[in-house]
Amino acid sequence: MADPDSYETILESGIRARTREVVAARDPQHLIALVAEAAALAEGLLAALRERDPPEAPAACREGCAYCCHYQVAVSPPEAFAIAAHLRATRNADDLAELAATCARLAAEERGFDPAARIRARRPCVLLADGRCSIYAARPLACRGANATDAATCEAALDGADVAVTLYVHQANAMKAAARGLNHAADARDGHLELTAALAVTLEDEDAAARWLAGEPLFADARLPSRPTTKGTA
């Protein structure tokens, strides 16, 4: 098949162009809708890739398998706003207030954590409930890209073992390309954001998206260093 980098570039470029348009229009609702659009484009590409270059082994990922839900998760600003909108639409006021307070507390405690420190903390994702993702339909692109062929290896990796997690690389790379496209038009100072810290910002104020689109640097304390494109075993 074609060079894998070519499909990543095409997907990222297309989403980047749409992101520029939406950010320039300064419409919070269009910004939130853009995330679902980007996810759908990535899923469509992934379906085609599976047909042309199938994975060598089936994914071991199943409902209730949550080893990867203890890792540091990066999101783009539009994803952070879309997740907050999903939470506002699906949770009552008391639950939402409790979640917002928890996100703020954890963000303060974990500020400055690198991925290794996040794993050592052994803390599950703030959105994990009874071993299941409570926002699965609106989960971040990074989570959509996570996959592995052996759950025992995932468990060992989380426990600190020096093991290689075999994955379907096209799935990881397609979702990361979509995330880069969403992030492109953001203030360069924002970069990719740590999920919990980003939610602490977006859940605090219903007008946060409008403020960000107007140029406010809302995510100063939620930034993560740039990360390389994931490579792995198909």
Short mmCIF file of C-alpha atoms in Angstrom, two decimals, residues 1-13 42 45-46 48-50 52-54 167-178 180 229-234:
data_model
loop_
_atom_site.label_atom_id
_atom_site.label_comp_id
_atom_site.label_asym_id
_atom_site.label_seq_id
_atom_site.Cartn_x
_atom_site.Cartn_y
_atom_site.Cartn_z
CA MET A 1 0.00 0.00 0.00
CA ALA A 2 1.02 3.66 -0.10
CA ASP A 3 3.59 5.13 2.27
CA PRO A 4 1.82 5.28 5.66
CA ASP A 5 3.06 8.83 6.15
CA SER A 6 1.04 9.96 3.13
CA TYR A 7 -2.36 9.12 4.62
CA GLU A 8 -1.39 10.76 7.90
CA THR A 9 -0.37 13.95 6.07
CA ILE A 10 -3.56 14.04 3.98
CA LEU A 11 -5.82 13.49 6.99
CA GLU A 12 -3.99 16.02 9.15
CA SER A 13 -3.97 18.63 6.39
CA ALA A 42 -10.27 9.26 11.01
CA LEU A 45 -9.81 6.24 6.87
CA LEU A 46 -9.12 3.51 9.41
CA ALA A 48 -10.23 1.61 4.51
CA LEU A 49 -6.80 0.85 5.96
CA ARG A 50 -8.12 -2.27 7.64
CA ARG A 52 -6.07 -2.80 2.48
CA ASP A 53 -3.63 -3.68 5.26
CA PRO A 54 -5.40 -5.78 7.92
CA LEU A 167 -0.47 -2.69 18.29
CA TYR A 168 -2.12 -1.93 14.97
CA VAL A 169 -0.03 1.09 14.09
CA HIS A 170 -2.46 2.51 11.51
CA GLN A 171 -5.10 2.97 14.20
CA ALA A 172 -2.74 4.87 16.49
CA ASN A 173 -1.33 7.01 13.70
CA ALA A 174 -4.66 7.89 12.08
CA MET A 175 -6.07 9.18 15.37
CA LYS A 176 -2.91 11.10 16.20
CA ALA A 177 -2.97 12.72 12.75
CA ALA A 178 -6.56 13.83 13.36
CA ARG A 180 -2.72 17.20 15.21
CA THR A 229 4.06 10.43 16.00
CA THR A 230 3.44 6.91 17.30
CA LYS A 231 5.12 4.08 15.40
CA GLY A 232 4.61 0.42 16.12
CA THR A 233 3.95 -3.02 14.75
CA ALA A 234 1.13 -3.42 12.25
#
